[in-house]
Short mmCIF file of C-alpha atoms and ligand atoms in Angstrom, two decimals:
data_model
loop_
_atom_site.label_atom_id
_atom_site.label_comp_id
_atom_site.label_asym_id
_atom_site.label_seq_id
_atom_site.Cartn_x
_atom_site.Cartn_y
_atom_site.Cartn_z
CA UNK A 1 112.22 -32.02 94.27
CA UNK A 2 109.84 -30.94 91.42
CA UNK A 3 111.68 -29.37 88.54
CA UNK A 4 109.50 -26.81 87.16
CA UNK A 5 107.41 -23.98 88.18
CA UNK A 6 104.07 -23.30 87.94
CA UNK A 7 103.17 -21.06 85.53
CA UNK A 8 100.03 -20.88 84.23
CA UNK A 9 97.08 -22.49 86.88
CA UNK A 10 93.63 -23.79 85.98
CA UNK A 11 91.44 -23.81 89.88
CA UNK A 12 89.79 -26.95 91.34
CA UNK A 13 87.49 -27.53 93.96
CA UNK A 14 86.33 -29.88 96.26
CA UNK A 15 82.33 -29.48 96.27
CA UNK A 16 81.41 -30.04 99.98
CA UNK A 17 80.65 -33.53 101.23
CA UNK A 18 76.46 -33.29 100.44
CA UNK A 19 77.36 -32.50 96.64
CA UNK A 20 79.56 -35.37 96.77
CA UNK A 21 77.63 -37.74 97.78
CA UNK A 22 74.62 -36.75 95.57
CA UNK A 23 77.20 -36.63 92.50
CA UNK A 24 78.52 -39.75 93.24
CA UNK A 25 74.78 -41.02 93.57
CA UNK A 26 73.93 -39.69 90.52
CA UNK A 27 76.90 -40.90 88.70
CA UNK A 28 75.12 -44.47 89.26
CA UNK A 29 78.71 -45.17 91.47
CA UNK A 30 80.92 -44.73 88.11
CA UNK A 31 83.19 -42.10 88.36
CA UNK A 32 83.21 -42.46 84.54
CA UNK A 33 79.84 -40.42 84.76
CA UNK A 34 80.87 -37.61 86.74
CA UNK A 35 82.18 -34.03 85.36
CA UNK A 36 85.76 -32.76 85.63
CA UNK A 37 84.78 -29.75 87.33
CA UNK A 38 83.22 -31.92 89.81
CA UNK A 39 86.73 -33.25 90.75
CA UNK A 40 89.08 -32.53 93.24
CA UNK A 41 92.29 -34.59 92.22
CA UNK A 42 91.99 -36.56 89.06
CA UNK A 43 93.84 -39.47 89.41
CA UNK A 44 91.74 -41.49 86.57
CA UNK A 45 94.62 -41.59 84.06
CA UNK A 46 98.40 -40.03 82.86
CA UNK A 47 96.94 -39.83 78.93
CA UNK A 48 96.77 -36.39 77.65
CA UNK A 49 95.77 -34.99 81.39
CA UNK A 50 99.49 -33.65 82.15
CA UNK A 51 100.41 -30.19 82.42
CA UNK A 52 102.63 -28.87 78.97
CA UNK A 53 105.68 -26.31 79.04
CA UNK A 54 106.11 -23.44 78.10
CA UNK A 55 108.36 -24.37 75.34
CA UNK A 56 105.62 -26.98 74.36
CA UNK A 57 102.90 -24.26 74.11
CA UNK A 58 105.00 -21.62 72.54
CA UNK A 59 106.05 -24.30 69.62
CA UNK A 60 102.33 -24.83 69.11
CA UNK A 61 101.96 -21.06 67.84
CA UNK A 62 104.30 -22.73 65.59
CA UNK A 63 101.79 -25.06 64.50
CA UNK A 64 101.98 -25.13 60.17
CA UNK A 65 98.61 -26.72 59.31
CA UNK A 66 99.27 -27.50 55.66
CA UNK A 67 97.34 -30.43 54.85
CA UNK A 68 100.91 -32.05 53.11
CA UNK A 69 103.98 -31.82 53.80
CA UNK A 70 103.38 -29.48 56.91
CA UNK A 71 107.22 -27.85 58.63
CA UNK A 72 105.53 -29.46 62.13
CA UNK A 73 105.54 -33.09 60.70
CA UNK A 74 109.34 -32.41 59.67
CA UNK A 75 109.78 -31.39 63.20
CA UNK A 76 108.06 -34.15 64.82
CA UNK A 77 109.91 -36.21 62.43
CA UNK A 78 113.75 -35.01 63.67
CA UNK A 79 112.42 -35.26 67.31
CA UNK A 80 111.67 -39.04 66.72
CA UNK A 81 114.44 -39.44 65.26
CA UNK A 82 116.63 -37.74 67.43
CA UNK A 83 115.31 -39.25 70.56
CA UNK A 84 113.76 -42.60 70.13
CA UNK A 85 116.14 -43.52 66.74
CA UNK A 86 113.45 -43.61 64.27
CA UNK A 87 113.65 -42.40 60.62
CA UNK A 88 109.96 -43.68 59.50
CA UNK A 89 106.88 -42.22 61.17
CA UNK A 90 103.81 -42.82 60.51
CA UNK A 91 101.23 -40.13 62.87
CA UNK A 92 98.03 -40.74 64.45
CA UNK A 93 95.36 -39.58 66.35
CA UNK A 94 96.33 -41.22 69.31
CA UNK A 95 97.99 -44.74 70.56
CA UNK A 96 95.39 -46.84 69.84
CA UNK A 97 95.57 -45.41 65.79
CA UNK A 98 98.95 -46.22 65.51
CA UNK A 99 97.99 -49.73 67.02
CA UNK A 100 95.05 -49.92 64.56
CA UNK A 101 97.55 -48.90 61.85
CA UNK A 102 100.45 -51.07 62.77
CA UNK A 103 98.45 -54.49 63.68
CA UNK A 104 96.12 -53.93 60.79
CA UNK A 105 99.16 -54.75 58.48
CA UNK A 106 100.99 -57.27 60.49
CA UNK A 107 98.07 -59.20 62.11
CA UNK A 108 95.65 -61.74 60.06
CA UNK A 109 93.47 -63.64 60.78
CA UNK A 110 94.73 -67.01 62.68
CA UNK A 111 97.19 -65.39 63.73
CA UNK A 112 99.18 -65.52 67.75
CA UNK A 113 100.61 -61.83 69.22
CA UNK A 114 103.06 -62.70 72.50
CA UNK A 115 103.25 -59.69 74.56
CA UNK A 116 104.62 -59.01 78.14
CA UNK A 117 100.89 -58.26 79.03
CA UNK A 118 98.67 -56.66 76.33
CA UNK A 119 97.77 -53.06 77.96
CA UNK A 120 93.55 -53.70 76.66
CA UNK A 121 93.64 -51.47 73.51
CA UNK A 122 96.31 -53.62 72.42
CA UNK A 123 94.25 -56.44 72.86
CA UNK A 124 91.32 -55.26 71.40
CA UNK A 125 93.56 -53.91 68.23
CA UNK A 126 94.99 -57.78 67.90
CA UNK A 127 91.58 -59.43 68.17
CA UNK A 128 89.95 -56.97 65.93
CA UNK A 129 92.55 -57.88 63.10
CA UNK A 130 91.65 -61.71 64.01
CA UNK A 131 94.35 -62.42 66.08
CA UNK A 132 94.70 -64.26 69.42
CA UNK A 133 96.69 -61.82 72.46
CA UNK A 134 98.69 -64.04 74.18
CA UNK A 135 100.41 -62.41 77.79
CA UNK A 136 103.95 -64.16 78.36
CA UNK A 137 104.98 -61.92 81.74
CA UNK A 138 107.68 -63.26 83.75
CA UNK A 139 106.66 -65.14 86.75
CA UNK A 140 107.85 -62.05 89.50
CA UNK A 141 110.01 -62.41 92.49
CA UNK A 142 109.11 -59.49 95.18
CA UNK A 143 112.80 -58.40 95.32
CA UNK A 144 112.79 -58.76 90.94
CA UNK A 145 113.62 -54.81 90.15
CA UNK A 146 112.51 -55.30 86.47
CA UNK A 147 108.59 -57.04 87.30
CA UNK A 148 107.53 -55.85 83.59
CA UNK A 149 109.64 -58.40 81.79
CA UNK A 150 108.55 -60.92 79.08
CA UNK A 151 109.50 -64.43 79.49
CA UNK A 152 110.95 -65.42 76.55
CA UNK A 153 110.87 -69.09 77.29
CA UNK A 154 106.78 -68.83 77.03
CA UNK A 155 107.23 -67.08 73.80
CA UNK A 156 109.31 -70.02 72.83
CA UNK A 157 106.65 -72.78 73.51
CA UNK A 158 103.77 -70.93 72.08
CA UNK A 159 106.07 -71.01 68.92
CA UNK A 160 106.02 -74.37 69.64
CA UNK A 161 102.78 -75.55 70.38
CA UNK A 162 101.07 -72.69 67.24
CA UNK A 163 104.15 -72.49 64.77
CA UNK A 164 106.24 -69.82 64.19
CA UNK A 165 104.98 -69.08 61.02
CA UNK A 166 101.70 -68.08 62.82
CA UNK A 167 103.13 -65.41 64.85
CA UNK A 168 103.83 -62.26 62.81
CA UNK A 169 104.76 -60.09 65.91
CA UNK A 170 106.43 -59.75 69.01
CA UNK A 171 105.02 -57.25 71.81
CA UNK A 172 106.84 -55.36 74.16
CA UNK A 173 105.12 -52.46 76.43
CA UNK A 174 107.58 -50.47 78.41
CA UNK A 175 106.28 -49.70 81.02
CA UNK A 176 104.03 -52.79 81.20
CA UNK A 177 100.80 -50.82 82.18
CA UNK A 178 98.48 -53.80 82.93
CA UNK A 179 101.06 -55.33 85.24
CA UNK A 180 101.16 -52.19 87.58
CA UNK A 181 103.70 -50.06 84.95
CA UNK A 182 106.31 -52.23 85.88
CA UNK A 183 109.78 -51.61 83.96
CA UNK A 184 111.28 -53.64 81.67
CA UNK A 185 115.51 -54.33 81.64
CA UNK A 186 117.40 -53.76 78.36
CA UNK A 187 118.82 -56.97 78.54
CA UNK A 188 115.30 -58.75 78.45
CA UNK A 189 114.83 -56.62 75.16
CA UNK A 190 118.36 -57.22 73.88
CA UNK A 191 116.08 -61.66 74.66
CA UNK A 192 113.14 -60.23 73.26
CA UNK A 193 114.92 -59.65 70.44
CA UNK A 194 116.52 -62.80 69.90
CA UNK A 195 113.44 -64.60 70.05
CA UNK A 196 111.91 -62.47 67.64
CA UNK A 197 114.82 -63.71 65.14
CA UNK A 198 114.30 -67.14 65.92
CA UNK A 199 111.02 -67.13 64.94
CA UNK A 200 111.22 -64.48 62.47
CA UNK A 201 108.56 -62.16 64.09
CA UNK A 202 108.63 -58.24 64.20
CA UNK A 203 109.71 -57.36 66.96
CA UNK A 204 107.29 -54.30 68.37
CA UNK A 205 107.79 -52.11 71.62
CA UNK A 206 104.65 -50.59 72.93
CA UNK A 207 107.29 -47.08 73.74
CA UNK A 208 103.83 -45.24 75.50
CA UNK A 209 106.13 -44.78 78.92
CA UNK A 210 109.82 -44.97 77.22
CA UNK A 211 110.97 -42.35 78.91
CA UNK A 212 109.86 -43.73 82.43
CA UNK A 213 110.87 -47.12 81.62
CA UNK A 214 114.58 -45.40 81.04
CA UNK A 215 114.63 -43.78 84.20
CA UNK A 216 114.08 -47.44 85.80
CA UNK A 217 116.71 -49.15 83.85
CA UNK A 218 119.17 -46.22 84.40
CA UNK A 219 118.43 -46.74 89.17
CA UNK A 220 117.98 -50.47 88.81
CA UNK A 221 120.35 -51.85 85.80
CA UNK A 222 124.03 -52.28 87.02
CA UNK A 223 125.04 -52.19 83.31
CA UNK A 224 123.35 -48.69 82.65
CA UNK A 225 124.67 -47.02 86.15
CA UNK A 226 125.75 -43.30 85.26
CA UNK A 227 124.52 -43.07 81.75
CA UNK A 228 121.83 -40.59 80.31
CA UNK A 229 117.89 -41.81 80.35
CA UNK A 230 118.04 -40.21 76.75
CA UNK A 231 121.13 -42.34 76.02
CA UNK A 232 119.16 -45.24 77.58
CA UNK A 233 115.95 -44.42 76.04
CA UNK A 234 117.43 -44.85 72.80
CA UNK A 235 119.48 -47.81 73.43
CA UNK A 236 115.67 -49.43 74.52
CA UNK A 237 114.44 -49.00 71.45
CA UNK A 238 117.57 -49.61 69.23
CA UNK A 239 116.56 -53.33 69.51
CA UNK A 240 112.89 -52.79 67.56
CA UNK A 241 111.98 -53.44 64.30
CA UNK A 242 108.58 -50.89 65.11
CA UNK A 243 107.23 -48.88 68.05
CA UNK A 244 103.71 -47.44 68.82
CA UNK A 245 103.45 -44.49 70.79
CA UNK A 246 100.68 -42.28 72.60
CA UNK A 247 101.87 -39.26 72.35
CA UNK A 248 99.28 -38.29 75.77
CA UNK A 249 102.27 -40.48 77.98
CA UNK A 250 105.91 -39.45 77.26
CA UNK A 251 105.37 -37.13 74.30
CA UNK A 252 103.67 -34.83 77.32
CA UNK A 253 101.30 -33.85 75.41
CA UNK A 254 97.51 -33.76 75.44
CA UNK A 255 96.82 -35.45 72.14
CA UNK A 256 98.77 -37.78 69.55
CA UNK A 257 100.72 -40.74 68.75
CA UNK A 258 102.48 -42.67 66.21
CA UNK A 259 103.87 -45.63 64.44
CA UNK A 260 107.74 -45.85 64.14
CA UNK A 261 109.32 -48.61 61.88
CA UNK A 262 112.45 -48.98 60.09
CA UNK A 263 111.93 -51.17 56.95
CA UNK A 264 110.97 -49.56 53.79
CA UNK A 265 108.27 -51.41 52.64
CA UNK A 266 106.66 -51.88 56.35
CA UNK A 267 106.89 -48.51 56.20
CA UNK A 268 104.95 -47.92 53.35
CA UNK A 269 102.16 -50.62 53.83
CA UNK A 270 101.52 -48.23 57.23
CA UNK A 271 101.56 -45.20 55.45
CA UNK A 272 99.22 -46.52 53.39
CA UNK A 273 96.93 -47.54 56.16
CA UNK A 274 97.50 -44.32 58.29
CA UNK A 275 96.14 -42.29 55.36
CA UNK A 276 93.12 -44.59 55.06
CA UNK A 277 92.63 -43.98 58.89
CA UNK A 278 94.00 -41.38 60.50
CA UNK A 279 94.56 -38.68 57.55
CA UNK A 280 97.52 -37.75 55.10
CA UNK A 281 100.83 -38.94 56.39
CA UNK A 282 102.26 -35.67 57.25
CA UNK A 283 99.71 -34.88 59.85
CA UNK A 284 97.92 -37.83 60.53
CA UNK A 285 94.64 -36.73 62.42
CA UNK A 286 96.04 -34.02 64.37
CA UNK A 287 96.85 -30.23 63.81
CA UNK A 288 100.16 -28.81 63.30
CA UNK A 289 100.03 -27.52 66.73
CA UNK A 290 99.87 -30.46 68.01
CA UNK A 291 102.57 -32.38 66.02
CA UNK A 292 104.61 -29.17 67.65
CA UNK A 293 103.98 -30.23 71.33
CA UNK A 294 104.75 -33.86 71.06
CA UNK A 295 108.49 -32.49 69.27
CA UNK A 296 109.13 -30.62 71.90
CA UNK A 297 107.37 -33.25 74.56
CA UNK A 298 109.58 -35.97 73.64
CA UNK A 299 112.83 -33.96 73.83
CA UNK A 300 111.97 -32.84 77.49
CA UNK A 301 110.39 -36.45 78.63
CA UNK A 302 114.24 -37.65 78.20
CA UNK A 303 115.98 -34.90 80.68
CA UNK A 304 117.08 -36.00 83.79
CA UNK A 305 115.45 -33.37 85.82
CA UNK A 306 112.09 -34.19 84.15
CA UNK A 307 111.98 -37.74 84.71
CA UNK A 308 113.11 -37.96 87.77
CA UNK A 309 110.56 -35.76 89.45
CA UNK A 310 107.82 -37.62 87.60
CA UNK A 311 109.01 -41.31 88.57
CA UNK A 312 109.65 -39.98 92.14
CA UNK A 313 106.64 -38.23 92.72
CA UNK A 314 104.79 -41.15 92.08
CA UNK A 315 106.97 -43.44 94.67
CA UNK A 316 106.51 -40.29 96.75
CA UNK A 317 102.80 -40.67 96.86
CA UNK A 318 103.58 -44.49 97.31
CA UNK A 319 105.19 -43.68 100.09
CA UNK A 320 102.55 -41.45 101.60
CA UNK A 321 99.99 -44.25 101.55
CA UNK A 322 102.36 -47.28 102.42
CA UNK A 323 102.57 -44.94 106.20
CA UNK A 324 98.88 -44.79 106.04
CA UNK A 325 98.94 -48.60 106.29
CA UNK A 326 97.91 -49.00 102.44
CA UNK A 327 98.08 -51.85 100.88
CA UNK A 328 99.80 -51.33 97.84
CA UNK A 329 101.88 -53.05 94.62
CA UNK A 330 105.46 -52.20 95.59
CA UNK A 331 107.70 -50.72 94.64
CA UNK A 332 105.68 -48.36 92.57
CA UNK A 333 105.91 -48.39 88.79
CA UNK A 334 106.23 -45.46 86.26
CA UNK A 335 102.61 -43.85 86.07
CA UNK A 336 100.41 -44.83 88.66
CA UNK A 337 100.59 -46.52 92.37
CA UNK A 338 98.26 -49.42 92.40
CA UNK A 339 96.26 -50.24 95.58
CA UNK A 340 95.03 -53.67 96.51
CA UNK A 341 91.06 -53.15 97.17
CA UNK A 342 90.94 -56.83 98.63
CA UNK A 343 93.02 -56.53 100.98
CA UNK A 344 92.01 -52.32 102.09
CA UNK A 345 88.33 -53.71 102.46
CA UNK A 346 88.60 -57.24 103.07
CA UNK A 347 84.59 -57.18 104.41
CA UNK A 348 83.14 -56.89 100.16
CA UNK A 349 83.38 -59.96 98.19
CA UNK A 350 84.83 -60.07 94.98
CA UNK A 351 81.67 -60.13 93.11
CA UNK A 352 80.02 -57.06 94.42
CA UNK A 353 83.29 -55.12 93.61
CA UNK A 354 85.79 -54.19 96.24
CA UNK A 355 87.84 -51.92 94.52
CA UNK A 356 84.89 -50.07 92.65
CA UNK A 357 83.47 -49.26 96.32
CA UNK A 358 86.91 -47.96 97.09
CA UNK A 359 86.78 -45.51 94.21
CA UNK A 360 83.76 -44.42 95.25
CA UNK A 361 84.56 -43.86 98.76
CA UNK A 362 87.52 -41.66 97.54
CA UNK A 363 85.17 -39.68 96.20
CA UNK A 364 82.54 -39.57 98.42
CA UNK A 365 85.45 -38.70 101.19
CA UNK A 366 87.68 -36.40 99.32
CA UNK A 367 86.76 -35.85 95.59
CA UNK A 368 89.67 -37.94 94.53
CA UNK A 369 88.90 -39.57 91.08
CA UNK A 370 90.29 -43.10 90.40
CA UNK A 371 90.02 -45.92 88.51
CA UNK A 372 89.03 -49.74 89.06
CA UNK A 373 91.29 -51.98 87.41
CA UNK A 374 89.43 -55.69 88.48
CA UNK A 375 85.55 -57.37 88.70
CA UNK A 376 84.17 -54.61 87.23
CA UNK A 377 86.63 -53.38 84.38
CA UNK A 378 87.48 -57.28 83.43
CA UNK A 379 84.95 -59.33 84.17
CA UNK A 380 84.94 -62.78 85.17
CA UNK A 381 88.77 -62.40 84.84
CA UNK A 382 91.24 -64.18 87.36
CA UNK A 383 93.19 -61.22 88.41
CA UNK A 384 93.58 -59.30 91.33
CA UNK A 385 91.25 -56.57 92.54
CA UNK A 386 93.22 -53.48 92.03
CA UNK A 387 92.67 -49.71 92.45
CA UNK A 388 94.80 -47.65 89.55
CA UNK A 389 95.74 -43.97 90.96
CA UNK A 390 97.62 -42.34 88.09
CA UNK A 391 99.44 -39.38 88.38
CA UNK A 392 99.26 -36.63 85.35
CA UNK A 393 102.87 -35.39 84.59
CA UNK A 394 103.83 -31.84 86.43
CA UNK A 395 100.41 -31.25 87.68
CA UNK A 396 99.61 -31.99 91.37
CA UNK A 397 101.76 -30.91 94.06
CA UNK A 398 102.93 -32.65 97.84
CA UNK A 399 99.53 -31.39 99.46
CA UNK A 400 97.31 -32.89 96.94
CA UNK A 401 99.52 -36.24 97.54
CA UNK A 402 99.01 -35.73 101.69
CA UNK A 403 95.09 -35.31 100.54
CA UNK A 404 94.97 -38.38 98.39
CA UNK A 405 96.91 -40.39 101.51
CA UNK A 406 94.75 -38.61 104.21
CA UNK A 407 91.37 -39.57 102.10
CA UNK A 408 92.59 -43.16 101.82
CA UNK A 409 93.18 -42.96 106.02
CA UNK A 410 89.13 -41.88 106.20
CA UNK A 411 88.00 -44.25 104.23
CA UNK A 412 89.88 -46.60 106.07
CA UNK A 413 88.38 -46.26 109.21
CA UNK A 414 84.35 -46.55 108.07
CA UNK A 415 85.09 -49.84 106.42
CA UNK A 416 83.29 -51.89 108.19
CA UNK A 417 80.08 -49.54 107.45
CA UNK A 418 80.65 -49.82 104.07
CA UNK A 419 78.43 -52.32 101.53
CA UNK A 420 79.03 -53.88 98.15
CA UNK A 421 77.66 -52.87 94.97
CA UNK A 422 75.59 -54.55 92.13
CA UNK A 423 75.24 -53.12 88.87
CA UNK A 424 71.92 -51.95 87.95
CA UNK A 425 72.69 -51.33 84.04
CA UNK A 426 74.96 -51.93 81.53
CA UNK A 427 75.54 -51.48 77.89
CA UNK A 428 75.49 -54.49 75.45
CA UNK A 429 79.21 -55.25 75.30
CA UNK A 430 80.34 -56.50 78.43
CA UNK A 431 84.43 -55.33 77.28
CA UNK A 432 83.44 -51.72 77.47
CA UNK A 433 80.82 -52.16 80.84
CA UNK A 434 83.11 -49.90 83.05
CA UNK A 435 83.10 -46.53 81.02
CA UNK A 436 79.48 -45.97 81.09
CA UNK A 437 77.83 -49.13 83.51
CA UNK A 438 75.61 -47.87 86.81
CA UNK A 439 75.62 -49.61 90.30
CA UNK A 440 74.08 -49.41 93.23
CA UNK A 441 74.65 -50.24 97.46
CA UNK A 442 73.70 -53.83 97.93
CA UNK A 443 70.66 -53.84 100.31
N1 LIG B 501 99.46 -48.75 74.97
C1 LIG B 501 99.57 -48.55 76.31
C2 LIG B 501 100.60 -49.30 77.08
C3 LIG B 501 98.72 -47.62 76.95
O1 LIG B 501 98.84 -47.43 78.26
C4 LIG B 501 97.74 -46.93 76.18
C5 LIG B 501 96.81 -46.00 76.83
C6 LIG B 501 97.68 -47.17 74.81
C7 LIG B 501 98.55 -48.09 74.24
C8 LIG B 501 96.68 -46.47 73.94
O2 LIG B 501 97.00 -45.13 73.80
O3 LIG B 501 95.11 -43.89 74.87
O4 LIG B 501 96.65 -42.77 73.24
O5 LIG B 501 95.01 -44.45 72.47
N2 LIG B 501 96.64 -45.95 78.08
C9 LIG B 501 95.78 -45.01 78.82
C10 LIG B 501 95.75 -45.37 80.27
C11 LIG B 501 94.43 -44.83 78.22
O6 LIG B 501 94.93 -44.76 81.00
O7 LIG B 501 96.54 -46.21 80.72
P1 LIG B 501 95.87 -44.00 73.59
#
């Protein structure tokens, strides 16, 4: 059951099926290129789309935009404190700021960063300081309820194989985005943590989807049966030496992020660098305002009514398209149910892009906007050909689910009418091809 009301509504539409098709057209088959308003159901992320509370919105009138020393930064401040446990924040514009803040410090060049599996601004944040991203996932079991973990044995023989002394940090992203946002246990963070001391890294958790990673642990982890996701949440996090945070996932809000870290002079090294990038440390690229929503955001991301509506609603749409014979990663994850284009249209090869057709069949059928997570976004990469359908927090309701299911069911029966695609241009970094990249039908 959803626990809020809606109170304030912004209209959609679903332009009829001869504007679709020449949007979709015209959008060279990237659904990158096409406007919002053209959009029915915009499933193409969870960052900074989600719908804020009233609370949220009347803190922003709040909003004290002193360039130093600003009341909203104290807020933000106590809110961090209060819910994730901690004292030192450094803000920023957004996750990947506090990424380039936090790995510019810790990360030199030479240098090895184990992760569960780098979500790719992570990756690009390591590489850009000159280190190497190494992904040490656990090796899943269907049944596993916790499919996010790291394996700390593979952290162990990189240490190994590169030297400890080469690895400055130890990743962990709860939920772990790039591996369907699977959750990650305490107890593999309570390991995490001990291999961090036994090679004397800093141990970092990615805390974009805390909140939703706490819900998890509190259904799935015997140990954690009957206690509080905030209690949980900041149990998670107790076990860090640093966290990064978009404040556009579980802060709820539409902009924002941060670095949290508790030793003093980590703490100032990233102060330093925040100011050089991001802006003074008591506002850090944003406006008071919004250093007001993510307060409030990260205080409401950690009720129980809350979170539960959010995880559900997106096993709820699960749900919807397992009946509609779907082929989907299951159980869902935290954010986003994750279809397997392969194996929904079986008849396009690999190389001419099954799941980028499928997103452009959901639009073409019902306006639904999604995103490809395979070929095209990672090319030449060994991974699976999946289709990423993210839910923004408190915005759609159950019909717009039954639409998104009943599209999936149309596009399921043409097929075998349906052809390939080949791009036809694409900008000179191949990393960055799928935001702007244009394709067309193979003949
Ligand atoms: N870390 C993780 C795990 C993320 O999912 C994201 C963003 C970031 C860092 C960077 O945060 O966008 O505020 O700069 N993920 C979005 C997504 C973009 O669609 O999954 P940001």
């Amino acid at each position: 059951m959803r626990a809020y009301r809606a109170k304030v509504v912004e209209p959609i539409h679903l332009p009829d099926r001869d504007e679709r098709e020449a949007n979709i057209e015209e959008a060279g088959y990237n659904v990158f290129n096409l406007d919002s308003e053209d959009v029915f159901i915009d499933l193409l992320t969870d960052s900074g789309t989600g719908t804020m509370s009233d609370e949220q919105w009347a803190a922003m009138m709040r909003g004290d935009e002193a360039y130093a020393g600003s009341d909203s930064f104290k807020r933000l401040q106590e809110s961090v404190a209060d819910v994730m446990g901690f004292e030192n924040i450094v803000p920023a514009h957004q996750g990947r700021g506090a990424e380039n803040v936090l790995y510019g410090v810790l990360v030199s060049e030479g240098d090895y960063v184990p992760n569960n599996t780098h979500f790719d601004t992570t990756r690009a944040h390591v590489v850009n300081n000159g280190g190497q991203p190494v992904d040490c996932p656990v090796d899943v079991a269907p049944d596993d309820p916790f499919q996010g973990n790291l394996d700390p044995e593979k952290v162990r023989e990189l240490a190994d194989e590169v030297g400890a002394e080469n690895i400055p940090a130890l990743v962990v992203t709860i939920t772990n985005n790039s591996m369907a946002g699977q959750p990650v246990s305490v107890q593999n963070l309570r390991d995490a943590r001990e291999v961090a001391d036994e090679i004397d890294a800093t141990f970092v958790i990615d805390a974009c989807r805390f909140a939703e990673n706490a819900y998890f642990v509190q259904q799935r982890e015997a140990e954690f049966e009957g206690s509080s996701v905030a209690a949980i949440a900041r149990e998670e996090l107790s076990y860090a030496d640093a966290i990064v945070m978009s404040g556009k996932k579980d802060a709820l809000s539409n902009i924002g992020g941060f670095v949290g870290v508790r030793d003093d002079e980590l703490f100032e090294h990233a102060k330093q660098r925040g100011i050089l990038y991001e802006g003074f440390s008591t506002y850090g690229g944003l406006s008071g305002r919004d250093l007001e929503a993510m307060a409030v955001g990260l205080r409401e991301a950690v009720t129980q009514p809350y979170i539960e509506s959010r995880v559900e609603q997106v096993a709820e749409l699960g749900d919807l398209l397992l009946d509609a014979d779907v082929p989907i990663y299951a159980p869902t994850g935290g954010h986003a149910v994750y279809v397997k284009a392969e194996e929904f249209l079986p008849n396009i090869p690999r190389e001419q892009f099954p799941g980028q057709v499928l997103v452009g069949e959901l639009y073409r059928e019902g306006g639904v906007r999604a995103v490809e997570l395979g070929e095209f976004a990672f090319p030449g990469e060994d991974r699976p050909q999946l289709v990423r359908l993210c839910l923004p927090r408190r915005t759609y309701f159950r019909e717009h689910l039954e639409h998104i299911a009943e599209t999936f069911e149309k596009v399921g029966e043409r097929r075998d009418e349906l052809s390939g695609l080949e791009i036809v241009w694409e900008p000179p970094m191949e990393e960055l091809r799928h935001f702007s990249a244009k394709l067309e039908p193979v003949e």
